[in-house]
Backbone as JSON, one array per atom type, in Angstrom:
{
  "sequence": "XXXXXXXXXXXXXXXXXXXXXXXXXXXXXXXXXXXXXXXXXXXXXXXXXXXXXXXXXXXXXXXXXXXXXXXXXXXXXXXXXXXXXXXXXXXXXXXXXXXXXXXXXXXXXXXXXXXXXXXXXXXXXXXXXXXXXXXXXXXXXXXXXXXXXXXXXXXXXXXXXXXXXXXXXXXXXXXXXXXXXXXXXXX",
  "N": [[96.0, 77.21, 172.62], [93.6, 78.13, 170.17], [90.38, 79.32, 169.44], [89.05, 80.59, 166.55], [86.86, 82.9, 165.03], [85.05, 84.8, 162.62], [84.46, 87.27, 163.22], [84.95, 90.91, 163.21], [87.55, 92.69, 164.7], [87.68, 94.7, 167.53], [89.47, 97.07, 166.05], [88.46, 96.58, 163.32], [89.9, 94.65, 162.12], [90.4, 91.69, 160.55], [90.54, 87.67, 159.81], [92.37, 85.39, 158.06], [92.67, 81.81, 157.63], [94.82, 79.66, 156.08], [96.39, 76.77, 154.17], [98.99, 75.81, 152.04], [100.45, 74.44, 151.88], [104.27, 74.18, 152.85], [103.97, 76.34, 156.0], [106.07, 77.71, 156.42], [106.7, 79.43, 153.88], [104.76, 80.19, 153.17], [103.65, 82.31, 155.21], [106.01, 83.52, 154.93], [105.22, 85.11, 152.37], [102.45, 85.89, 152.76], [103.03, 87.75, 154.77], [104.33, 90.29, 153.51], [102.25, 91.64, 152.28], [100.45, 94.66, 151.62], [97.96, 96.02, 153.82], [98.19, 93.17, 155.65], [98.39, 92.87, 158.85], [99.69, 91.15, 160.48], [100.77, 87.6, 160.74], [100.93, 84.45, 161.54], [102.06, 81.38, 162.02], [100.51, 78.19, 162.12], [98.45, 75.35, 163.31], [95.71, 73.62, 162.03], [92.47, 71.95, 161.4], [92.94, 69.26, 162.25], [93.09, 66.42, 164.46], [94.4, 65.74, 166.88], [94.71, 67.32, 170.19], [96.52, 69.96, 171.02], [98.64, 69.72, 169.55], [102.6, 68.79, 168.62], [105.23, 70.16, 166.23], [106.49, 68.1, 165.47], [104.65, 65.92, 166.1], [102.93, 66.63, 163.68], [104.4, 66.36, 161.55], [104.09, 63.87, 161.14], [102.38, 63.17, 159.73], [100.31, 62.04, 160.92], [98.2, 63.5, 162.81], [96.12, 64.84, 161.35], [96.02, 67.5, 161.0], [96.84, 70.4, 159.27], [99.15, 72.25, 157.96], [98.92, 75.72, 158.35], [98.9, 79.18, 157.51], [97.56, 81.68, 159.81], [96.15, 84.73, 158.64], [95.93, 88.35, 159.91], [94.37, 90.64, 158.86], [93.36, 93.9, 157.3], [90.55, 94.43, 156.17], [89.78, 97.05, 154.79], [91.72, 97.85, 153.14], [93.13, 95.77, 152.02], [91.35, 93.26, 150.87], [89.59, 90.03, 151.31], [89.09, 87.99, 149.0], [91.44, 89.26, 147.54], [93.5, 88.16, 148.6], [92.95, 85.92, 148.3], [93.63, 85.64, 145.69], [96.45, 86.03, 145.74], [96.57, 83.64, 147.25], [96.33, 81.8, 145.43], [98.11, 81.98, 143.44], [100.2, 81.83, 144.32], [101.29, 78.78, 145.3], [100.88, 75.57, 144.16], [97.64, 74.2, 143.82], [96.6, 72.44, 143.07], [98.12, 69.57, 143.39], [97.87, 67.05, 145.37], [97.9, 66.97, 148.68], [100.36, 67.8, 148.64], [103.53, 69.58, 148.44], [105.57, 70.36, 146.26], [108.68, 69.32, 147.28], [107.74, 68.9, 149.58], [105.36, 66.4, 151.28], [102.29, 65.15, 152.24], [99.67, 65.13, 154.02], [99.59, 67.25, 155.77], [100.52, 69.23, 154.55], [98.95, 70.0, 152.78], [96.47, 71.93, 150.84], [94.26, 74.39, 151.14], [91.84, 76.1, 152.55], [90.5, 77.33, 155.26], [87.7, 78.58, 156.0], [86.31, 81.01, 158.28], [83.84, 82.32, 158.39], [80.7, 82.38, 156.7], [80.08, 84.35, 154.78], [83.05, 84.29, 154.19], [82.95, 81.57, 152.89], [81.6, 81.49, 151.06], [83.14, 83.26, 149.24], [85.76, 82.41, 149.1], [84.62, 79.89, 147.59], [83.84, 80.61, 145.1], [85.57, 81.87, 144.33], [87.94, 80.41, 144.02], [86.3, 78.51, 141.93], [86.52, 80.38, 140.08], [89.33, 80.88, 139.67], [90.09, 77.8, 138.82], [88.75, 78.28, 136.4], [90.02, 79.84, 135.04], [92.16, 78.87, 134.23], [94.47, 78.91, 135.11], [96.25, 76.94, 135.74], [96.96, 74.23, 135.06], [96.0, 71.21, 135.73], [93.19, 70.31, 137.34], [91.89, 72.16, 140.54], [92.5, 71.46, 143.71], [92.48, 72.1, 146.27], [91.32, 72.23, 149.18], [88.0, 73.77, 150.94], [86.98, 74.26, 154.28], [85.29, 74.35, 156.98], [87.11, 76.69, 159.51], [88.2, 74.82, 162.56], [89.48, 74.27, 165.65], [92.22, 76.03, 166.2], [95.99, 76.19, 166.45], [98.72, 77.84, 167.75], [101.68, 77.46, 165.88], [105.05, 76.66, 167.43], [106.99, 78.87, 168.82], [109.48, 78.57, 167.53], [109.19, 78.94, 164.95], [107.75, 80.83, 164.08], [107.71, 83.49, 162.01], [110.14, 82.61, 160.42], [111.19, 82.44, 157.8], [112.21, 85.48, 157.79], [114.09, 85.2, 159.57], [115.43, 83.61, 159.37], [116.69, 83.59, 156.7], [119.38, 82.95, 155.44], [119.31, 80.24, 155.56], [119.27, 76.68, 154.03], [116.81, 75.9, 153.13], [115.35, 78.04, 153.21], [116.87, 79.42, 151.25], [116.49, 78.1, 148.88], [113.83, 77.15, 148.52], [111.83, 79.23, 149.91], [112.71, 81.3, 149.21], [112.45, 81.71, 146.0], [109.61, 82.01, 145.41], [108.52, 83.99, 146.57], [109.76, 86.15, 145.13], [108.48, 85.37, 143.16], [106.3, 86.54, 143.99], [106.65, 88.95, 143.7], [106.95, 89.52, 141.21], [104.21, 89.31, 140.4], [102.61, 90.33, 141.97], [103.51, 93.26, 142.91], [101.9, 95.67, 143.19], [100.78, 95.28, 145.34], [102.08, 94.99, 147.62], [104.1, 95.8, 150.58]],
  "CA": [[94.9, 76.8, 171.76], [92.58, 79.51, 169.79], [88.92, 78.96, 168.8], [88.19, 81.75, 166.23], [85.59, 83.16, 164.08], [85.75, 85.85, 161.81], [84.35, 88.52, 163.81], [86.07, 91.71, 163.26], [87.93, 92.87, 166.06], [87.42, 96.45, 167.73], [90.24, 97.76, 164.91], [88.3, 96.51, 162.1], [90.85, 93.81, 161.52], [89.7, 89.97, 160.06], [91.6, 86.71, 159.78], [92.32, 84.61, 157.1], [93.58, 80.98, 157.73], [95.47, 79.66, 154.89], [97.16, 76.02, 154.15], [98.96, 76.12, 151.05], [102.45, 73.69, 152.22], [105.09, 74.77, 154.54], [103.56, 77.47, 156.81], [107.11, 78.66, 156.86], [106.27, 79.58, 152.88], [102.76, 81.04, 153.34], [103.9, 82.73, 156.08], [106.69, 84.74, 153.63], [104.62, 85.31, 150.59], [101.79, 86.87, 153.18], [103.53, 88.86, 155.59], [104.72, 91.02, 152.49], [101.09, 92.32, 151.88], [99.68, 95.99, 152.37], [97.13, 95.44, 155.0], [98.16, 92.24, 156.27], [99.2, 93.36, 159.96], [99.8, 89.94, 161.12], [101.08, 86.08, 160.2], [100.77, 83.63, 163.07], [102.09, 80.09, 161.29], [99.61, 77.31, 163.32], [98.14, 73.99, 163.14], [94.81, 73.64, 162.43], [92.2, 70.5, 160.75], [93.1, 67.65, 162.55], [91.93, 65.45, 165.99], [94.91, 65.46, 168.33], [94.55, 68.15, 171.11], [97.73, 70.85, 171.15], [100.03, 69.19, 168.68], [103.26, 69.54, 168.39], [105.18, 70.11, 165.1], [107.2, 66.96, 165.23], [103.78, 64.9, 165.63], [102.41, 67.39, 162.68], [105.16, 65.86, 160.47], [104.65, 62.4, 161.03], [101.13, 63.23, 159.26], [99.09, 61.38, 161.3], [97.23, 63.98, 163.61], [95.14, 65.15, 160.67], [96.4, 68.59, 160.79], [97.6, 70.94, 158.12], [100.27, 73.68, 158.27], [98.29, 76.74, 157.64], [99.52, 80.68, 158.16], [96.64, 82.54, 160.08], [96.47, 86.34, 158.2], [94.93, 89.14, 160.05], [94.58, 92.22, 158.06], [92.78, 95.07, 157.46], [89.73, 94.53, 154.7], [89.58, 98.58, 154.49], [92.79, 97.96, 152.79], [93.47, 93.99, 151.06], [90.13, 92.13, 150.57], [89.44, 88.26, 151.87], [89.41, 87.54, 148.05], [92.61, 89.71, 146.96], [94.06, 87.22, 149.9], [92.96, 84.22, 147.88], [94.22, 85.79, 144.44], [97.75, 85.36, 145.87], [97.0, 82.57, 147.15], [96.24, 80.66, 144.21], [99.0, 81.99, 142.21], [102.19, 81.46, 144.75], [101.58, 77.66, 145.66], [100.16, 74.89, 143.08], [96.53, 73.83, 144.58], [96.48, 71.12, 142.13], [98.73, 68.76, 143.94], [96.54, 66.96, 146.64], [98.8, 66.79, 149.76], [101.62, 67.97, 148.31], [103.56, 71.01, 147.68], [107.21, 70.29, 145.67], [108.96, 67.86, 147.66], [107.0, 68.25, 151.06], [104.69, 65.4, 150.87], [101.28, 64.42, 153.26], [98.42, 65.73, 154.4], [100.19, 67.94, 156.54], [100.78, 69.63, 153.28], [97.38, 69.79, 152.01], [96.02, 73.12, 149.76], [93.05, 74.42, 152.03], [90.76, 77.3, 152.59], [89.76, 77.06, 156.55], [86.83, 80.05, 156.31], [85.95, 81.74, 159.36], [82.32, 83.17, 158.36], [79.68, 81.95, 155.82], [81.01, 85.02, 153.95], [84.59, 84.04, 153.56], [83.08, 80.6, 152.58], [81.09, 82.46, 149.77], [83.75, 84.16, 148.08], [86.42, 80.96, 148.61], [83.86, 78.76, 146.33], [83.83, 81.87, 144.16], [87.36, 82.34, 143.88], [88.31, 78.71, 143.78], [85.36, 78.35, 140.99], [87.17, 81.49, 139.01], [90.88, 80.19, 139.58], [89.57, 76.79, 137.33], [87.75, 78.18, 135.01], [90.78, 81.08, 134.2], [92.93, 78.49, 133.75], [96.04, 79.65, 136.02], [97.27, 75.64, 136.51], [97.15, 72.91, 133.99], [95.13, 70.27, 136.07], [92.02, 70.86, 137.71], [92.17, 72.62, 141.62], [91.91, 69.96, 144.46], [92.28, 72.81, 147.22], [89.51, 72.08, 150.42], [87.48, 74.43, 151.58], [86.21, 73.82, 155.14], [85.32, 75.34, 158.42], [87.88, 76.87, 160.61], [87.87, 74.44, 164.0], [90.36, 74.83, 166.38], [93.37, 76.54, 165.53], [96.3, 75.71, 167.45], [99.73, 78.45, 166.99], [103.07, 76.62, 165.96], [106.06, 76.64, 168.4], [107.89, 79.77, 168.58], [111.04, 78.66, 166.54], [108.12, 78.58, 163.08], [107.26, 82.07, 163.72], [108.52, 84.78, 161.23], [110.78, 81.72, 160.17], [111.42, 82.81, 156.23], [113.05, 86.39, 158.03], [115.07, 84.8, 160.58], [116.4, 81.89, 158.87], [117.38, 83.94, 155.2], [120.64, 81.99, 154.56], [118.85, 78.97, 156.03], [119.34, 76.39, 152.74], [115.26, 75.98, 152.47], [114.7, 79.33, 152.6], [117.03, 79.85, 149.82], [115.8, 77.08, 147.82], [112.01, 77.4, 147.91], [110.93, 79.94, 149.63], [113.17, 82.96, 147.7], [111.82, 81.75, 144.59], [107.7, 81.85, 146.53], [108.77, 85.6, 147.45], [110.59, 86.46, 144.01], [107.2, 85.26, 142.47], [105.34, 87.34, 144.63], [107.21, 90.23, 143.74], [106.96, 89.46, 140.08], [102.95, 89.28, 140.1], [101.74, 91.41, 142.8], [103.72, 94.26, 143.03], [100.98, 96.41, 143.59], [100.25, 94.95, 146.81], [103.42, 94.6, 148.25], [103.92, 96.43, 151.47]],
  "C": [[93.97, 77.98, 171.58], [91.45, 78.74, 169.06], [89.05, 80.06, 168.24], [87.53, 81.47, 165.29], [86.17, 84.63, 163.14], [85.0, 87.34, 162.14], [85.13, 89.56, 164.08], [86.21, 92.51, 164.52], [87.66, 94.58, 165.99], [87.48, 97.45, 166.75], [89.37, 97.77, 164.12], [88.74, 95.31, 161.66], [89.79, 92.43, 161.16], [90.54, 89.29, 159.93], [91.61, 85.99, 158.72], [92.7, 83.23, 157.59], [93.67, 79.88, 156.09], [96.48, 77.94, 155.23], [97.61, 75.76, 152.65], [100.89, 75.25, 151.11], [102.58, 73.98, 153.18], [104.3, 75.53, 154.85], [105.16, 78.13, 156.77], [107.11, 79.72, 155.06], [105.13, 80.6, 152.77], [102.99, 82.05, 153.98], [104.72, 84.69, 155.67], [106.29, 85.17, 153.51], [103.44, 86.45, 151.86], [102.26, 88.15, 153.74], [104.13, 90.18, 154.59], [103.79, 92.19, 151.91], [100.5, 93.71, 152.43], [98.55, 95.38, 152.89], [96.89, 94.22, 155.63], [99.18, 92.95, 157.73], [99.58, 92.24, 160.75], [99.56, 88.52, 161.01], [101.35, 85.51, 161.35], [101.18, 82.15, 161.92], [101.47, 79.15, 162.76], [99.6, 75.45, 162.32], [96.29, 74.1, 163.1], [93.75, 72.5, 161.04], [92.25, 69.12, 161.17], [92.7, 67.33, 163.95], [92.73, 65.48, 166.81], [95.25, 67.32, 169.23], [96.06, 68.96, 171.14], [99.0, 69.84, 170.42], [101.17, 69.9, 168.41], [103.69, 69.34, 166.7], [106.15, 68.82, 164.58], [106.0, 65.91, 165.07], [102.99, 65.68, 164.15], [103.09, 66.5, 161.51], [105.42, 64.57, 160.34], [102.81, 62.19, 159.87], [99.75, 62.43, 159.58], [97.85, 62.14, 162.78], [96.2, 64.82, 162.53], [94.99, 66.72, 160.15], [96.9, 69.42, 159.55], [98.0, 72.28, 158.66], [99.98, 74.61, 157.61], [99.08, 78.18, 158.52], [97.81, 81.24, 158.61], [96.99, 84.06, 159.63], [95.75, 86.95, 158.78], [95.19, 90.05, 159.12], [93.56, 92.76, 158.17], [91.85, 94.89, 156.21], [89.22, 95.57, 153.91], [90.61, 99.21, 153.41], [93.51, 96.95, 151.52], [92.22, 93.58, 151.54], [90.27, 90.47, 151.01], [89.64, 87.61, 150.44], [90.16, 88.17, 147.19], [93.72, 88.34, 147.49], [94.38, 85.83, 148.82], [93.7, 84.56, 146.16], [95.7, 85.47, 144.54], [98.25, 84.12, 146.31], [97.13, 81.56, 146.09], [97.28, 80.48, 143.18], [100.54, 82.07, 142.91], [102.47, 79.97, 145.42], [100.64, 76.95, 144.52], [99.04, 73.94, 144.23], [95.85, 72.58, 143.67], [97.02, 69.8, 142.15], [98.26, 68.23, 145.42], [98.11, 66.17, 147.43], [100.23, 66.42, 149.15], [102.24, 69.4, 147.74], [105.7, 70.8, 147.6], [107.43, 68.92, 146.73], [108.49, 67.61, 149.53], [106.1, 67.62, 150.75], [104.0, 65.08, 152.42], [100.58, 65.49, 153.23], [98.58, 67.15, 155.31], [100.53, 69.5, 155.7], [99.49, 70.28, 152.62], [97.14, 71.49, 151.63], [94.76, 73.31, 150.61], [92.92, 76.19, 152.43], [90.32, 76.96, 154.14], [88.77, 78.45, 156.63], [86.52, 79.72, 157.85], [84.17, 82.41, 159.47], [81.51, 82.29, 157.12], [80.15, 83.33, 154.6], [82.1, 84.54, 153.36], [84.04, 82.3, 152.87], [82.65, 80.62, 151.32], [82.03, 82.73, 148.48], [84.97, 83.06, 148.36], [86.08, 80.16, 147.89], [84.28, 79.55, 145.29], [85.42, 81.42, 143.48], [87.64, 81.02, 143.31], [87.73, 78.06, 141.71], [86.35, 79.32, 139.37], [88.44, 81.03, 138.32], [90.55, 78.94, 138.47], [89.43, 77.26, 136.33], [88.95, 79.37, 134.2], [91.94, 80.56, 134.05], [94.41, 78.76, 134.09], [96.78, 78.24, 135.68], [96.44, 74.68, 135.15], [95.69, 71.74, 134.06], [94.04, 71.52, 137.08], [92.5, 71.05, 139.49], [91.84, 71.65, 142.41], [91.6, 71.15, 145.73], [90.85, 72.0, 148.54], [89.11, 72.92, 151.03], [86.32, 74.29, 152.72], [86.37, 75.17, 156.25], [86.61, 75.35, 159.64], [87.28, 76.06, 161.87], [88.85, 74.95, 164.65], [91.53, 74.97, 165.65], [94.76, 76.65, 166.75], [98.05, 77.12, 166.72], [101.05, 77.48, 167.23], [103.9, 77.3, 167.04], [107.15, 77.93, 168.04], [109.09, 80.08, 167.29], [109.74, 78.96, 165.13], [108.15, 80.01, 163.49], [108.13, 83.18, 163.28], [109.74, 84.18, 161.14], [111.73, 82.27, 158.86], [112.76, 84.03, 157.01], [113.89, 86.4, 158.99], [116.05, 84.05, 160.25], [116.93, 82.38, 157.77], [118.43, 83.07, 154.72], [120.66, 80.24, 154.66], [118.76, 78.16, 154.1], [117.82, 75.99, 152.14], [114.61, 77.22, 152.26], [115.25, 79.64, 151.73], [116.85, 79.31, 148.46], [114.41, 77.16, 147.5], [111.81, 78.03, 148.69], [111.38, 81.76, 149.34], [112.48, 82.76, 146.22], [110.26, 82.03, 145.05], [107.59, 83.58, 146.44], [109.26, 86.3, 146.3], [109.14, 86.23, 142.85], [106.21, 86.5, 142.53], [105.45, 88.66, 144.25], [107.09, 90.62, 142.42], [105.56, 90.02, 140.04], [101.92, 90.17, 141.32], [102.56, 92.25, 143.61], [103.39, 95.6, 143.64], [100.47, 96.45, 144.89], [100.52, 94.57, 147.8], [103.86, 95.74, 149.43], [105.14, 97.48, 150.85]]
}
C-alpha cells in the first residue's frame, strides 16, 4: 500500500495517476513516452483495504484500474500526459471502455497536487470545447487517496503478453494509435 503526493522526488521526477480502462492498456500507450521513466499498473478510488484484482473485477470495492506515470516534467509535461490521454481512450463512456464494463473501468484524473488539479480542469475543459469526441467528457477528476500497486502478473503486461489475444485485439490498435498521433513523443 502507497500514500502519495506529488512531491517531486530528489531526481526531479513527478507522478501521474491515470484511469482510463484496463490498466493493462494505459499502462502500454504510457510506457512508450519520452520522459515517462516509470508505469506501475495499481488500484486506487475505492474503500476496501489492499484489494486484490479478482475483488477489483467484481466492481464492488469502488476501485478503478489506473496506471501510476512517473516521469520527468523537464522533459513531458503533467498536461502533455493528459493530451494523450484524452486522445487514446474514449472519456465519454461513463464506466466503460469497449467491452470492459463497471466502475472498475471508469475515465479518471486522480491529481496528486492542487497544481495537477488546475491544469486537469483545464485540459478536460479544452478536450470539450475542441471537440476531439462526439458526446460530451464524463472523465472524474478527484484526489489521489490511497494507491494500492496491482499483483505482479499486471505489471508491464501489454510487453510480456504480445501474442496474448487481448493484447492483440485492443491494446495493438491503443499503441498503433499512439504511434499514429504522437510520434513526436514517442520514446
Amino acid at each position: 500500500m502507497t500514500q502519495t503526493n506529488n512531491q517531486p522526488t530528489p531526481d526531479g521526477l513527478e507522478k501521474a495517476t491515470l484511469g482510463a480502462g484496463c490498466f493493462w492498456c494505459v499502462e502500454a500507450v504510457f510506457q512508450r513516452l519520452k520522459g515517462v521513466t516509470k508505469v506501475e499498473s495499481g488500484y486506487t478510488g475505492g474503500n476496501t483495504k489492499n484489494p486484490t484484482y479478482r475483488e477489483i473485477c467484481t466492481g464492488t470495492t469502488g476501485h478503478a484500474e489506473v496506471a501510476q506515470v512517473t516521469f520527468d516534467p523537464k522533459i513531458i509535461s503533467f498536461a502533455e500526459l493528459l493530451e494523450v490521454f484524452w486522445r487514446t481512450h474514449d472519456p465519454t463512456t461513463l464506466n466503460r471502455q469497449g467491452n470492459d464494463v463497471g466502475t472498475q473501468y471508469r475515465s479518471a484524473i486522480f491529481y496528486h497536487s492542487e497544481e495537477q488539479r488546475k491544469i486537469a480542469e483545464k485540459s478536460k475543459k479544452d478536450a470539450d470545447a475542441a471537440g476531439i469526441w462526439a458526446n460530451k467528457i464524463v472523465t472524474e477528476i478527484t484526489p489521489l487517496g490511497v494507491y494500492y500497486p496491482a499483483e505482479d502478473s499486471h505489471q508491464n503486461y501489454y510487453n510480456n503478453n504480445r501474442k496474448q489475444g487481448y493484447c492483440v485485439y485492443v491494446i495493438d490498435p491503443k499503441v498503433e494509435k499512439l504511434k499514429k498521433n504522437f510520434a513526436d513523443k514517442l520514446k
